[in-house]
Amino acid sequence: MSRADHKRLFLPGPVEVRPAILRAQTAPMIGHRMPEFAALFARLQDKLKSAFFTQNRVYISGSSGSGLWEGASRCGIRADKKVLHLVGGAFSERWALVSRANGKQVDCLEVPWGCAHKPGLVAEALDKQTYDAVCAVHNETSTGVTNPIREIAQVVRQHADTFFFVDTVSGFLGTELRMDDWGIDVALTSSQKAFALPPGIAFAAVSDRVLERAQTIENRGYYFDFLTLEKSLQKNNTPATPPIALMNAADAQLDIILDEGLEDRWARHRQMRDHTHAWTLSRGFGLYAQAGYRSDTVTTVANTRGIDVAAMDKFMQRECGIAMDTGYGAIKGQTFRLPHMGDVDMDMLNEVLDGLDAFLA
Ligand SMILES: *Cc1c(COP(=O)(O)O)cnc(C)c1O
């Protein structure tokens, strides 16, 4: 495929990656036991800690984010204890499945799709039953809901032995998350959402007490075992061969992101969200997510006009060279998503919205 044939991605992952970051992947290869690699790893640690607002270590995994779901569940939940999963969309549902698939005793606290988890309900659940951990999705990419993680963390912290694990796969670097201030024990993310990197690398910031607990847990697996990752991290290294090209891309992208400034980056996402909401409502569509909890990184449009989303995507690819989302899982078609995340800017957003206007006409 030539560059001219490239359809720009307007998807909630993988997202469009800027050319300079694609090029960063083509740097000559280094060996991961060479000092040059340790330097790259150490540089990334510093930048990732800033990005997660944490003093904790950040593991780097040659996998997508799902792998670190497995790592968090296996290393952070004891065999004889239960875990509470907050479920309200496709991704939170799948993380609960992953915990079960790894033999954990899972309870789910469910809210209807499109709704957010309320701290009060979490507090009630924690009063009724003791849990080793609460697992929550920060930004539920299927429904376009951002959960009030900060407030839920306050509730979880009332229970000394209950840890708080957060999937911030599509929130990280697009909307506020402060690991240490908020009291999060594991914050995990992928590369291909608001981070605006190619897929294939994932990151987890992990607290000391998770590692202490992990030492008491058998059958943590190997590839995503936090204790194995920790041993290597102490030497600025990884246990297995890491995705070095993607780490080079992350190194360069974090410079751009930290240079933009995290607060400014969040503000840019908010501004794009407001613009997207205004367009959505003025064109007679609805907003799927509950008011007050609508995501800064992705708007899930309620397809109240009943447009043919497949035809919409086809039109957009043909006329604008842009690939569109057509909804996720159980709400595909009934919704479609407008992702305003990563390196999307107002110009790109307006190009998409103008294209959609042409389709609607
Ligand atoms: C995309 C996504 C995932 C899955 O991440 P992978 O990197 O594809 O494994 C998990 N959680 C959320 C909220 C997501 O948006």
Short mmCIF file of C-alpha atoms in Angstrom, two decimals, residues 203-327:
data_model
loop_
_atom_site.label_atom_id
_atom_site.label_comp_id
_atom_site.label_asym_id
_atom_site.label_seq_id
_atom_site.Cartn_x
_atom_site.Cartn_y
_atom_site.Cartn_z
CA PHE A 203 2.40 0.04 30.36
CA ALA A 204 1.46 -0.59 33.98
CA ALA A 205 2.32 1.63 36.92
CA VAL A 206 2.33 -0.54 40.04
CA SER A 207 2.47 0.32 43.75
CA ASP A 208 4.85 -1.23 46.32
CA ARG A 209 2.05 -2.95 48.19
CA VAL A 210 0.98 -4.86 45.09
CA LEU A 211 4.50 -6.26 44.83
CA GLU A 212 4.47 -7.19 48.52
CA ARG A 213 1.20 -9.04 48.04
CA ALA A 214 2.44 -10.70 44.83
CA GLN A 215 5.16 -12.42 46.86
CA THR A 216 2.44 -14.29 48.74
CA ILE A 217 0.60 -15.39 45.59
CA GLU A 218 1.42 -18.58 43.73
CA ASN A 219 0.76 -19.13 40.04
CA ARG A 220 1.36 -15.59 38.91
CA GLY A 221 2.20 -16.88 35.46
CA TYR A 222 5.42 -15.84 33.79
CA TYR A 223 5.11 -13.26 31.02
CA PHE A 224 3.09 -10.74 33.03
CA ASP A 225 4.48 -11.58 36.47
CA PHE A 226 5.11 -8.26 38.17
CA LEU A 227 7.90 -9.74 40.33
CA THR A 228 9.76 -10.94 37.25
CA LEU A 229 9.24 -7.57 35.58
CA GLU A 230 10.44 -5.84 38.76
CA LYS A 231 13.68 -7.80 38.92
CA SER A 232 14.56 -6.70 35.42
CA LEU A 233 13.32 -3.17 35.91
CA GLN A 234 15.85 -2.75 38.73
CA LYS A 235 18.48 -3.15 36.00
CA ASN A 236 16.62 -0.94 33.52
CA ASN A 237 15.70 -3.99 31.56
CA THR A 238 12.94 -6.41 30.66
CA PRO A 239 12.84 -10.19 31.25
CA ALA A 240 12.05 -11.06 27.61
CA THR A 241 12.96 -9.30 24.39
CA PRO A 242 11.09 -5.99 24.42
CA PRO A 243 9.49 -4.14 21.48
CA ILE A 244 12.49 -1.86 21.01
CA ALA A 245 11.14 -0.03 17.94
CA LEU A 246 7.95 0.80 19.83
CA MET A 247 9.95 1.94 22.83
CA ASN A 248 11.80 4.35 20.56
CA ALA A 249 8.43 5.60 19.34
CA ALA A 250 7.19 5.98 22.93
CA ASP A 251 10.35 7.87 23.88
CA ALA A 252 9.80 10.38 21.07
CA GLN A 253 6.04 10.65 21.59
CA LEU A 254 6.43 11.29 25.33
CA ASP A 255 8.72 14.21 24.51
CA ILE A 256 6.00 15.69 22.33
CA ILE A 257 3.33 15.01 24.96
CA LEU A 258 5.27 16.38 27.93
CA ASP A 259 6.20 19.36 25.81
CA GLU A 260 2.52 20.02 25.06
CA GLY A 261 1.96 19.70 28.81
CA LEU A 262 -0.42 17.18 30.35
CA GLU A 263 -2.93 19.78 31.57
CA ASP A 264 -2.95 21.46 28.17
CA ARG A 265 -3.35 18.10 26.50
CA TRP A 266 -6.34 17.28 28.68
CA ALA A 267 -7.78 20.72 27.88
CA ARG A 268 -7.38 20.11 24.14
CA HIS A 269 -9.28 16.85 24.48
CA ARG A 270 -12.05 18.57 26.46
CA GLN A 271 -12.36 21.25 23.83
CA MET A 272 -12.67 18.65 21.08
CA ARG A 273 -15.27 16.84 23.16
CA ASP A 274 -17.39 19.98 23.53
CA HIS A 275 -17.15 20.67 19.81
CA THR A 276 -18.15 17.08 19.04
CA HIS A 277 -21.11 17.24 21.42
CA ALA A 278 -22.35 20.46 19.84
CA TRP A 279 -22.17 18.91 16.37
CA THR A 280 -23.84 15.68 17.50
CA LEU A 281 -26.82 17.41 19.13
CA SER A 282 -27.26 20.02 16.42
CA ARG A 283 -27.49 17.26 13.80
CA GLY A 284 -30.27 15.52 15.67
CA PHE A 285 -28.23 12.69 17.18
CA GLY A 286 -28.03 11.83 20.87
CA LEU A 287 -25.19 11.36 23.31
CA TYR A 288 -25.15 7.76 24.51
CA ALA A 289 -23.27 8.38 27.75
CA GLN A 290 -24.95 9.75 30.82
CA ALA A 291 -24.60 13.52 31.33
CA GLY A 292 -21.79 14.50 33.66
CA TYR A 293 -19.67 11.47 32.77
CA ARG A 294 -19.11 11.93 29.04
CA SER A 295 -15.64 11.08 27.93
CA ASP A 296 -13.09 13.67 26.89
CA THR A 297 -11.45 11.20 24.51
CA VAL A 298 -14.35 9.53 22.70
CA THR A 299 -17.96 10.45 22.05
CA THR A 300 -20.37 7.56 21.59
CA VAL A 301 -23.11 8.95 19.36
CA ALA A 302 -26.60 7.53 19.84
CA ASN A 303 -27.72 6.86 16.27
CA THR A 304 -31.19 8.29 16.82
CA ARG A 305 -31.45 9.16 13.11
CA GLY A 306 -30.93 5.53 12.23
CA ILE A 307 -28.21 6.19 9.64
CA ASP A 308 -26.55 3.24 7.93
CA VAL A 309 -23.18 3.31 9.72
CA ALA A 310 -21.52 0.95 7.24
CA ALA A 311 -22.56 3.26 4.39
CA MET A 312 -21.30 6.21 6.40
CA ASP A 313 -17.88 4.59 6.83
CA LYS A 314 -17.75 3.68 3.14
CA PHE A 315 -18.63 7.24 2.13
CA MET A 316 -16.02 8.70 4.46
CA GLN A 317 -13.31 6.36 3.17
CA ARG A 318 -14.14 7.13 -0.45
CA GLU A 319 -14.71 10.88 -0.20
CA CYS A 320 -12.36 11.89 2.62
CA GLY A 321 -9.88 9.02 2.91
CA ILE A 322 -10.87 8.59 6.53
CA ALA A 323 -11.80 5.30 8.24
CA MET A 324 -14.66 5.65 10.72
CA ASP A 325 -15.90 3.70 13.70
CA THR A 326 -19.31 2.02 13.44
CA GLY A 327 -19.94 1.23 17.11
#
